[in-house]
Coordinates of N, CA and C in Angstrom, one line a residue:
X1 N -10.1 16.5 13.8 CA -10.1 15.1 14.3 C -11.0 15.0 15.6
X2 N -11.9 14.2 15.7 CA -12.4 13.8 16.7 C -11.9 13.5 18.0
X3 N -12.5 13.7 19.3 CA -11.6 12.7 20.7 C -11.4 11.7 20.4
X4 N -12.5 10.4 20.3 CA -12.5 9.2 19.6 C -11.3 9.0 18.5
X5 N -10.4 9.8 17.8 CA -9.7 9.3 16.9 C -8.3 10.1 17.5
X6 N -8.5 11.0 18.2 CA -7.0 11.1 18.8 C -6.5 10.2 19.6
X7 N -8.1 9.4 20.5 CA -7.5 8.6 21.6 C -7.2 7.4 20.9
X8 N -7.6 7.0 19.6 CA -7.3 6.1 19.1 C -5.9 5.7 18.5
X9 N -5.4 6.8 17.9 CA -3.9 7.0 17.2 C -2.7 7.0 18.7
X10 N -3.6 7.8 20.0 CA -2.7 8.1 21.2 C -2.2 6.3 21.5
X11 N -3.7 5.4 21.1 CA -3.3 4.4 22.1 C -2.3 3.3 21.2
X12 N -2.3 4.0 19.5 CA -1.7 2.7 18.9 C -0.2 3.2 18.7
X13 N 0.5 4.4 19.2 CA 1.7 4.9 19.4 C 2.3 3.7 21.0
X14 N 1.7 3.5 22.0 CA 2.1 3.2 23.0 C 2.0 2.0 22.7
X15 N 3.4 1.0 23.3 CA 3.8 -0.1 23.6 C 3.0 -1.4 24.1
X16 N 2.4 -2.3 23.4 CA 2.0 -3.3 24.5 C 2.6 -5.0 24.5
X17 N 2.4 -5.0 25.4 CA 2.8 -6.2 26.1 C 2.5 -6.9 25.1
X18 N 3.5 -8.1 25.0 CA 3.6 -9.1 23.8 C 2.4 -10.0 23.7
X19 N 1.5 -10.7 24.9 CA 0.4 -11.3 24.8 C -0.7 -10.0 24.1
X20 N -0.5 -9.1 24.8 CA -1.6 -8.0 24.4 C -1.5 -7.7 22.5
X21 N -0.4 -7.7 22.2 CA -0.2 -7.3 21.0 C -0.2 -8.2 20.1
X22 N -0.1 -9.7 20.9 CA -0.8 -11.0 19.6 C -2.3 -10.7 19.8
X23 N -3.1 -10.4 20.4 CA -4.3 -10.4 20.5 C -4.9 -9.7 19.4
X24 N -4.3 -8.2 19.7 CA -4.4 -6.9 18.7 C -4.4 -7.7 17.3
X25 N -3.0 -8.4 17.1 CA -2.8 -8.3 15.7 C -3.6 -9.7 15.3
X26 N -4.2 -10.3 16.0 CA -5.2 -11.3 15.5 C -6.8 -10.9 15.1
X27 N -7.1 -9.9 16.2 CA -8.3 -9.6 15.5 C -7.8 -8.8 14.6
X28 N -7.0 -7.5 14.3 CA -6.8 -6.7 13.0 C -6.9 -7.9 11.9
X29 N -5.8 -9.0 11.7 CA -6.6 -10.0 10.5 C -7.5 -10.5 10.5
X30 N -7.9 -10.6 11.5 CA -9.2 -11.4 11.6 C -10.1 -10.4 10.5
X31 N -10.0 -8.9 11.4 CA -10.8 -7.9 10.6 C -11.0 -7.7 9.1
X32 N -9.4 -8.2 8.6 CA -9.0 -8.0 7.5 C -10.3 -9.1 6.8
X33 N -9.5 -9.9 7.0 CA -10.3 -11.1 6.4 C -11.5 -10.8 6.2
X34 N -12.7 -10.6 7.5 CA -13.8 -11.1 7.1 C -14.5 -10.1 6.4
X35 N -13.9 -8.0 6.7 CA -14.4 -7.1 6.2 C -14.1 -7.5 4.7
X36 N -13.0 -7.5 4.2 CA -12.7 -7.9 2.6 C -13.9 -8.6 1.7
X37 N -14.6 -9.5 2.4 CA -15.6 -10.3 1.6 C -17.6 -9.5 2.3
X38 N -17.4 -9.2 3.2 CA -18.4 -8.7 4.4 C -18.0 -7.0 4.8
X39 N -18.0 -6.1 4.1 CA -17.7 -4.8 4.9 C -18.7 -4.7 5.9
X40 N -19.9 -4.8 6.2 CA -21.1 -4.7 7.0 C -20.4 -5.7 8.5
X41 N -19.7 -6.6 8.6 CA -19.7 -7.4 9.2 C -19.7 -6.9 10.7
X42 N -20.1 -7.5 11.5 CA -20.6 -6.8 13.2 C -18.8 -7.5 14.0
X43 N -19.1 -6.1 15.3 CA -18.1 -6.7 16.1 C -18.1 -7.9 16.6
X44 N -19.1 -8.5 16.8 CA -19.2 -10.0 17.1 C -19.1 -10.7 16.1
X45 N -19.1 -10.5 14.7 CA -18.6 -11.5 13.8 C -17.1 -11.6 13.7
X46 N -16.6 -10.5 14.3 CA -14.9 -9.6 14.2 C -14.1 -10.9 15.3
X47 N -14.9 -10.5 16.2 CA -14.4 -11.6 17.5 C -14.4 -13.0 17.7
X48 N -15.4 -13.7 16.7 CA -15.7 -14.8 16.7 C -14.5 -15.5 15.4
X49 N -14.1 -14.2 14.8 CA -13.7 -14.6 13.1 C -11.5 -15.1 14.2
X50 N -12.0 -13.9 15.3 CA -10.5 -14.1 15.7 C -10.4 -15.1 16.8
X51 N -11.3 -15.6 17.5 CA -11.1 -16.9 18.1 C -10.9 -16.2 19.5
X52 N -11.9 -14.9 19.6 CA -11.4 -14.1 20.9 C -13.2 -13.7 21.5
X53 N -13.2 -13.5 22.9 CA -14.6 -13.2 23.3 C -15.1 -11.5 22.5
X54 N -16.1 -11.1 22.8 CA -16.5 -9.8 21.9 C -16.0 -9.5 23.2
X55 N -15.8 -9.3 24.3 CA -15.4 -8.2 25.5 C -14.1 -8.0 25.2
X56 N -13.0 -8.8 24.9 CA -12.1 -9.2 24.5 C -11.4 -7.7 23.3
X57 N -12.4 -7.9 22.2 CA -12.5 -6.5 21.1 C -12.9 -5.1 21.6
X58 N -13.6 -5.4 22.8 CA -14.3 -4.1 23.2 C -13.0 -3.8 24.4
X59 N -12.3 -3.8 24.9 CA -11.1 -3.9 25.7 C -10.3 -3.2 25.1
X60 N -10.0 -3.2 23.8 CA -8.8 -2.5 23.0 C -9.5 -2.1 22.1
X61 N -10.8 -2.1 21.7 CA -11.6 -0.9 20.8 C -13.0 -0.6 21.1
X62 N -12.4 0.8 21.5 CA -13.8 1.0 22.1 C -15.7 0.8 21.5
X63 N -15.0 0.7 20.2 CA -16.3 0.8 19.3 C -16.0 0.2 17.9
X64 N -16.5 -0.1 16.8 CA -16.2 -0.4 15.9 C -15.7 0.7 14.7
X65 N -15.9 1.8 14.8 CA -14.8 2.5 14.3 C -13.7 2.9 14.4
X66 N -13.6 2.6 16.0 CA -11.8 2.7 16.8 C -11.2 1.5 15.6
X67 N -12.1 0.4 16.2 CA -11.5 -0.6 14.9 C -10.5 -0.5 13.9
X68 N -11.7 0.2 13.5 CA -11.7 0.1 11.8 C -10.2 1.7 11.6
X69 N -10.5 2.1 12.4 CA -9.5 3.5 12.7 C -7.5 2.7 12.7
X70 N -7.9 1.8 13.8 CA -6.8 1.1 13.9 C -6.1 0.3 12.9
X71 N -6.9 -0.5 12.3 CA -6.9 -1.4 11.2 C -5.9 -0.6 10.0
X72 N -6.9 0.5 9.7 CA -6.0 1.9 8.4 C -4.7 2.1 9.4
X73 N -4.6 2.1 10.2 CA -3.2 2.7 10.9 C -2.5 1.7 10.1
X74 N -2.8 0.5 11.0 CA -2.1 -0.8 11.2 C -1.3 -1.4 9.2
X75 N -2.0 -1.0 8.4 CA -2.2 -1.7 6.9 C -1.4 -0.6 6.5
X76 N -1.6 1.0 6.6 CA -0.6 1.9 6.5 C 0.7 1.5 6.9
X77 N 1.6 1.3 8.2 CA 2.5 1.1 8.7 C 3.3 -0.3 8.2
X78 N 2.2 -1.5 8.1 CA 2.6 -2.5 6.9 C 3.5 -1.8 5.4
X79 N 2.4 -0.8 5.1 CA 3.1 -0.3 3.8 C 4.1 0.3 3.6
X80 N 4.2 1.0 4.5 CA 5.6 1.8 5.1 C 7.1 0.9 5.4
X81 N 6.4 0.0 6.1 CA 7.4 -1.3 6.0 C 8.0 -2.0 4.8
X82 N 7.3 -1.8 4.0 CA 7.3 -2.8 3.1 C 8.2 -2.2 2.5
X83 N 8.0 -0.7 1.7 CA 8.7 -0.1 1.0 C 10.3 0.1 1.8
X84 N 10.2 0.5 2.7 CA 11.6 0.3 3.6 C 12.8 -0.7 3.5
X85 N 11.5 -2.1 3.9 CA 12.8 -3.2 3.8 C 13.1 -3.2 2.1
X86 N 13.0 -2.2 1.1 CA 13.1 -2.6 0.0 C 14.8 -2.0 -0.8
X87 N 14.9 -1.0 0.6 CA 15.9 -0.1 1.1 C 15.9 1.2 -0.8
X88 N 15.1 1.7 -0.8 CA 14.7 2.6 -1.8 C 15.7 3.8 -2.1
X89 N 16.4 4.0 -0.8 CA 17.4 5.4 -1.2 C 18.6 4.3 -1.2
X90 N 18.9 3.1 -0.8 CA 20.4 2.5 -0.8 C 20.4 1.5 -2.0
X91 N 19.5 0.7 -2.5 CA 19.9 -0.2 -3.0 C 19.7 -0.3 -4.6
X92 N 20.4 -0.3 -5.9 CA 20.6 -0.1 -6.9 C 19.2 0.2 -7.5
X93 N 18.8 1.5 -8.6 CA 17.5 1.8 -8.8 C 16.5 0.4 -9.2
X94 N 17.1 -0.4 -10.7 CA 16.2 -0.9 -10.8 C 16.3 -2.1 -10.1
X95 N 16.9 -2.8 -9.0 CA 17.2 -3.9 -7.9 C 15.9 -3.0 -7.0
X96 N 16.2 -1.7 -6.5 CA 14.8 -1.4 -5.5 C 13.5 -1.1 -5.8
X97 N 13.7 -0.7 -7.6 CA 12.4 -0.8 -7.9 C 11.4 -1.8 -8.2
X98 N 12.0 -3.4 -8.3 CA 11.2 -4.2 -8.5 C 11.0 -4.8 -6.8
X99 N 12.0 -4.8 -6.3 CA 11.8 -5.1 -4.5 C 10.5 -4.2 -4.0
X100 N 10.3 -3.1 -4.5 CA 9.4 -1.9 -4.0 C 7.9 -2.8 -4.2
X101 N 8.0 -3.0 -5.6 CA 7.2 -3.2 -6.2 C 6.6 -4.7 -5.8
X102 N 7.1 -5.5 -5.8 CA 6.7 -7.2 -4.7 C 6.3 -7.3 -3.8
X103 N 6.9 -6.2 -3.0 CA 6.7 -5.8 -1.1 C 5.7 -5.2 -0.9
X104 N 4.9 -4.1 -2.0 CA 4.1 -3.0 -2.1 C 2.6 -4.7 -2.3
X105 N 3.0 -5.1 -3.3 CA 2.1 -5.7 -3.5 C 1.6 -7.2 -3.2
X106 N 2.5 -7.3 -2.1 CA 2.3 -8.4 -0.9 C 1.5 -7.7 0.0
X107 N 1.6 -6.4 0.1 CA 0.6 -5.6 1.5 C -0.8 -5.2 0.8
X108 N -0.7 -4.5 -0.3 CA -2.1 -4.7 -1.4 C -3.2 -5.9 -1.4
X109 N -2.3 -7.1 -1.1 CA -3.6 -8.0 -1.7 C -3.6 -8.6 0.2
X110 N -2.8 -8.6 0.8 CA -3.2 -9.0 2.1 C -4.3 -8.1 3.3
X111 N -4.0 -6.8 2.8 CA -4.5 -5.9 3.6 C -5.2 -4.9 2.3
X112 N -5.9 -5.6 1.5 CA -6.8 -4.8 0.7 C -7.8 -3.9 1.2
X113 N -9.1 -4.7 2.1 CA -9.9 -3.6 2.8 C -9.2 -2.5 3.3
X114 N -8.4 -2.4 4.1 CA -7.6 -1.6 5.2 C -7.1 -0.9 3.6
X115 N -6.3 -1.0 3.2 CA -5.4 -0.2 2.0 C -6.6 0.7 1.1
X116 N -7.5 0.0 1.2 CA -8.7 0.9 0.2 C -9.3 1.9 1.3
X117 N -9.4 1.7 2.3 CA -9.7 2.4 3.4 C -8.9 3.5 3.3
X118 N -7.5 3.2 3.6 CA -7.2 4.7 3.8 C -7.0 5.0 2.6
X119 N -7.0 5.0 1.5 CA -7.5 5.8 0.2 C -8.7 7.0 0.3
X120 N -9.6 6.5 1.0 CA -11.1 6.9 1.3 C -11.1 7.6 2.4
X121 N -10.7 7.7 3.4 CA -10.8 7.9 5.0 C -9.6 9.0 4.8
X122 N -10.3 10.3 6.3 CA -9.5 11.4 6.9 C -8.9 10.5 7.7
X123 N -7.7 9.8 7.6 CA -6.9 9.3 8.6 C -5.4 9.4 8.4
X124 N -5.3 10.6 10.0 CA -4.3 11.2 9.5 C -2.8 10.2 9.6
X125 N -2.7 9.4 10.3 CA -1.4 8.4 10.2 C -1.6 8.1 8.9
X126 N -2.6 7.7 8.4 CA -2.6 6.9 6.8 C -1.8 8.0 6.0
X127 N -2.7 8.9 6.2 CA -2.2 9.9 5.5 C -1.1 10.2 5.2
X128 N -0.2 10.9 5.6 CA 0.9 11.3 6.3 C 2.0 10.0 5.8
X129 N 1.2 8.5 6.1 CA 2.9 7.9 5.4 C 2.6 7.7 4.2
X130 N 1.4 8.0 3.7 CA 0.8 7.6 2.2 C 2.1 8.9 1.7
X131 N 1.5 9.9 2.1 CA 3.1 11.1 1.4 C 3.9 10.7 1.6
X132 N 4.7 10.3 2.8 CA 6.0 10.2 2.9 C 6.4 9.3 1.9
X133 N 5.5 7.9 1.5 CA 5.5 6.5 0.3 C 5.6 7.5 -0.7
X134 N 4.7 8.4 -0.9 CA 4.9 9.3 -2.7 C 6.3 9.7 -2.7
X135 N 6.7 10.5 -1.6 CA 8.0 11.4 -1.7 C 9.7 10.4 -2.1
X136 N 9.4 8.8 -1.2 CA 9.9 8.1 -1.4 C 10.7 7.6 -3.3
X137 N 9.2 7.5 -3.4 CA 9.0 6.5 -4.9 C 9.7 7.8 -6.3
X138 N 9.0 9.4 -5.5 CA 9.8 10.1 -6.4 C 11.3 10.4 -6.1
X139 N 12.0 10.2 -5.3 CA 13.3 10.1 -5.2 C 13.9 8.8 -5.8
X140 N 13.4 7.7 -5.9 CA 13.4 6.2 -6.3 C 13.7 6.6 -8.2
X141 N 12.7 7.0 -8.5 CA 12.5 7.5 -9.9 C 13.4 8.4 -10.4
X142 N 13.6 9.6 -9.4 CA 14.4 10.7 -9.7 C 16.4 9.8 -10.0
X143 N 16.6 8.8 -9.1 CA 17.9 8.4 -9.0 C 17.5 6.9 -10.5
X144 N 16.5 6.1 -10.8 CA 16.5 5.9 -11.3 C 16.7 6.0 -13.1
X145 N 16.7 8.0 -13.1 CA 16.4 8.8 -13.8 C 18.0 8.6 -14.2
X146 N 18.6 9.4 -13.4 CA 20.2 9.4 -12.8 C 20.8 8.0 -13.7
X147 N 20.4 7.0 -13.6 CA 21.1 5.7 -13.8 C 20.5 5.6 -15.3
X148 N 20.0 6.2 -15.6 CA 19.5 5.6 -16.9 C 18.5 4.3 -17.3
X149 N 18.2 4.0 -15.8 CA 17.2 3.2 -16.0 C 15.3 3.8 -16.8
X150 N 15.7 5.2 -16.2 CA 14.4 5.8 -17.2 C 15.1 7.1 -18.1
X151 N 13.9 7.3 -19.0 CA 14.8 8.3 -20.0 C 14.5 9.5 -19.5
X152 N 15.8 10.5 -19.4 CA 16.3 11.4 -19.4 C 15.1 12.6 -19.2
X153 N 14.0 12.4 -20.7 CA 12.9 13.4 -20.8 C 12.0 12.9 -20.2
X154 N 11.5 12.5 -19.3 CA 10.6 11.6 -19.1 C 9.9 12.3 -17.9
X155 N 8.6 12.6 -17.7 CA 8.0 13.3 -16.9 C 7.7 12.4 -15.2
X156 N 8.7 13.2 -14.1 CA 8.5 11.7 -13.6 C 7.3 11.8 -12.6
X157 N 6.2 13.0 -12.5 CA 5.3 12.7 -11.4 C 4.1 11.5 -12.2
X158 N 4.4 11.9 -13.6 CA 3.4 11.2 -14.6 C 3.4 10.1 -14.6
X159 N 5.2 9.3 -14.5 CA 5.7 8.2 -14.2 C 5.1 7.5 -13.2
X160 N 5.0 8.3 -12.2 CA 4.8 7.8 -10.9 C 3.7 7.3 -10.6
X161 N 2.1 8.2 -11.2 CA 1.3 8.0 -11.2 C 0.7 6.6 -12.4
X162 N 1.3 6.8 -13.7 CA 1.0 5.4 -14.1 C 1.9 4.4 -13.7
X163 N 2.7 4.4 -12.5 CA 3.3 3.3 -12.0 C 2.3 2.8 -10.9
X164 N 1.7 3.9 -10.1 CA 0.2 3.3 -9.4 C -0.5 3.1 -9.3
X165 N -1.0 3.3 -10.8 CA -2.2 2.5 -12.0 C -2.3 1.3 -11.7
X166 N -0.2 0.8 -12.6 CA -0.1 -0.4 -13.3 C 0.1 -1.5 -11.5
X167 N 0.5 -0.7 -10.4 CA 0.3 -1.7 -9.2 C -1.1 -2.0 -8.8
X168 N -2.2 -1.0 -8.8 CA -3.2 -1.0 -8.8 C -4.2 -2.1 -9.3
X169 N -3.5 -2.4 -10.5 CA -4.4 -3.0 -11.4 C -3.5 -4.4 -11.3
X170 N -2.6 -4.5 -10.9 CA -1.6 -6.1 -10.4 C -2.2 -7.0 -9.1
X171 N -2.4 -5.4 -7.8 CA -3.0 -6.0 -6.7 C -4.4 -6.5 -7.0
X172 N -5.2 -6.1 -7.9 CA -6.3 -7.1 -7.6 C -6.6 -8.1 -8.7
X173 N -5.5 -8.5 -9.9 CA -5.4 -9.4 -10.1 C -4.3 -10.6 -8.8
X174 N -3.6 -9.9 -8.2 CA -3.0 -10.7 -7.0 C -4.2 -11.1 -5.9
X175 N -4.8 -9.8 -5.7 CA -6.1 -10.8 -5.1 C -6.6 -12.0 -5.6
X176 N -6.7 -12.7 -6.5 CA -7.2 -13.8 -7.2 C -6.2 -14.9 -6.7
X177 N -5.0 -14.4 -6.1 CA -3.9 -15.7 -5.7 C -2.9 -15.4 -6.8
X178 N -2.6 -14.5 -7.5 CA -1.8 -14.0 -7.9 C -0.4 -14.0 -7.6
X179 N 1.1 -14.6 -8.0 CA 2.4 -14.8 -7.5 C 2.6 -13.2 -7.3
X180 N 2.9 -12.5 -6.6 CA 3.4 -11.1 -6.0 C 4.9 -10.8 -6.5
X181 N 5.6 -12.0 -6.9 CA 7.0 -11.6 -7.4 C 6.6 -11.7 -9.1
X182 N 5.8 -12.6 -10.1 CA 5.8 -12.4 -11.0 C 5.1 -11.1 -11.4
X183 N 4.1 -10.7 -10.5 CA 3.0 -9.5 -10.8 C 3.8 -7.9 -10.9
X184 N 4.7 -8.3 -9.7 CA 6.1 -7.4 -9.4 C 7.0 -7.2 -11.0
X185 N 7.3 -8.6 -11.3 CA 7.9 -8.6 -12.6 C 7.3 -8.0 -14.1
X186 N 6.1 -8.1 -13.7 CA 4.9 -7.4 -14.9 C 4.7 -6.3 -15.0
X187 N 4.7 -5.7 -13.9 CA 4.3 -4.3 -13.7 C 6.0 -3.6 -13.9
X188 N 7.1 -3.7 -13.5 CA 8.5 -3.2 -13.7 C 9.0 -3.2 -15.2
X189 N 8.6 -4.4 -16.3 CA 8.5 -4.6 -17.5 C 7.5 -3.6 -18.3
X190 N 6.1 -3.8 -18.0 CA 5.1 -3.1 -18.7 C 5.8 -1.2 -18.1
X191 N 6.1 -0.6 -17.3 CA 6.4 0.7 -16.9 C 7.4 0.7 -18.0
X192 N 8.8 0.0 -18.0 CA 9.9 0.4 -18.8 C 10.1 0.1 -19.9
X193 N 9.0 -0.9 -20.1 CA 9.2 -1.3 -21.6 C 7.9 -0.8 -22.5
X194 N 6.7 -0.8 -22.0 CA 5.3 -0.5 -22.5 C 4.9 -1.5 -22.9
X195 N 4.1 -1.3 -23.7 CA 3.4 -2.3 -24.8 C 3.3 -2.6 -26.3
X196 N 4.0 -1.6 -26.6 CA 4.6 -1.6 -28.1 C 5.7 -2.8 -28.4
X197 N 5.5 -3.2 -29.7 CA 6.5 -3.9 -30.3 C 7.4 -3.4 -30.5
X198 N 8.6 -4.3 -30.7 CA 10.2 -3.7 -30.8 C 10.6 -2.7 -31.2
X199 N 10.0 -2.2 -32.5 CA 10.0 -1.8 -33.1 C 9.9 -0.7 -33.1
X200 N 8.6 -0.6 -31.9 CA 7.8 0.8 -31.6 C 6.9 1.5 -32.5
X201 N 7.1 2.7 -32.4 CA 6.6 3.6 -33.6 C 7.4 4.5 -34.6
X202 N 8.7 3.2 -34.7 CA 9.3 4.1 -35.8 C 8.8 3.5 -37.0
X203 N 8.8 4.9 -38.4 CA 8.6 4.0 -39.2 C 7.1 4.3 -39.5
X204 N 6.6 5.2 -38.7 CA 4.8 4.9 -38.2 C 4.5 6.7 -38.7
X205 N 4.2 6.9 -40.0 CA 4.4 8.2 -40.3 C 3.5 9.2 -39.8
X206 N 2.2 8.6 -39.7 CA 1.4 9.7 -39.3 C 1.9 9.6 -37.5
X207 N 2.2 9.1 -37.1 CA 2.6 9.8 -35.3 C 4.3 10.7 -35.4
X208 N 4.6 10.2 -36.7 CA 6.4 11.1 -36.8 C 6.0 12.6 -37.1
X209 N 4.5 12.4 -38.0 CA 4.4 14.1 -38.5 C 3.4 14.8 -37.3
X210 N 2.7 14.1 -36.0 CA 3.0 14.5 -34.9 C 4.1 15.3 -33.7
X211 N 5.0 14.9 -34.4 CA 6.1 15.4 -33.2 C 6.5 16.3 -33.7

């Protein structure tokens, strides 16, 4: 890790003053906003987009990758939140797994640049809660398992992974203005139910002399 990115993580652990920290969190949307459509976009477009002078940006970031450093913290910590208030170890499996799932994907389509960012970027806060969110979702699954909400044989890192497909592919139909509780509803259905008819594949001889 760079100086530049320790002093960056040092300065968004420490407390700021409540004027100071509406400022912060107005350019971070602002950031959000205008990089989402503009990734090229200059610090002066950053400052003007947040209704603040460019000295103003350069005061609490030293450069535009402190920014952009901050921003992945900031859209991380959103995420982390999200899945929390969803209360994931306390609250009944499939009651927290569609809460997970609405809350996950209200931070997806608000903080998309930043969320695709730290997908992409050595950033270790991102990092770091991005696992603690995996370790979460497999405990979520594993108790879900428990309750019978998933089956028994069911492979659950596999689960896990085409569960961050099917959010994947919800968040950026949610980017379009997408309802986040129906999308929530689509993706919880499509995981537990599939796409097969009722029916399934019984009945379906050549996949029976498969098994």
């Amino acid at each position: 890790m760079t100086a530049e990115k320790q002093q960056t993580e040092q300065q968004a652990k420490r407390p700021l003053r409540a004027d100071t920290e509406r400022t912060v969190q107005a350019i971070l949307e602002a950031a959000e906003r205008v990089l989402a459509t503009n990734p090229a976009a200059t610090m002066e477009q950053l400052a003007r987009a947040a209704g603040v002078a460019r000295t103003t940006v350069h005061r609490r970031f030293a450069t535009r990758e402190a920014l952009l450093d901050e921003l992945t913290g900031w859209a991380a910590r959103q995420f982390a939140d999200a899945v929390d208030t969803a209360r994931p170890d306390a609250a009944p499996p499939l009651v927290a797994l569609y809460q997970v799932t609405a809350n996950v994907l209200r931070v997806k389509t608000d903080w998309s640049f930043a969320m695709n960012r730290a997908a992409e970027d050595a950033h270790l806060e991102a990092a770091r809660i991005h696992a603690e969110v995996r370790a979460t979702c497999v405990r979520l699954f594993r108790r879900a398992q428990e309750a019978d909400v998933l089956r028994p044989d069911i492979d659950l890192d596999w689960t896990r992974r085409v569960y961050y497909a099917l959010i994947h592919e919800a968040a950026k139909e949610g980017a379009g203005g997408g309802d986040a509780d129906a999308l929530a509803t689509r993706v919880v259905d499509t995981l537990l139910r599939g796409a097969g008819a009722p029916i399934g594949l019984r009945g379906n001889r050549e996949f029976e002399d498969r098994l």
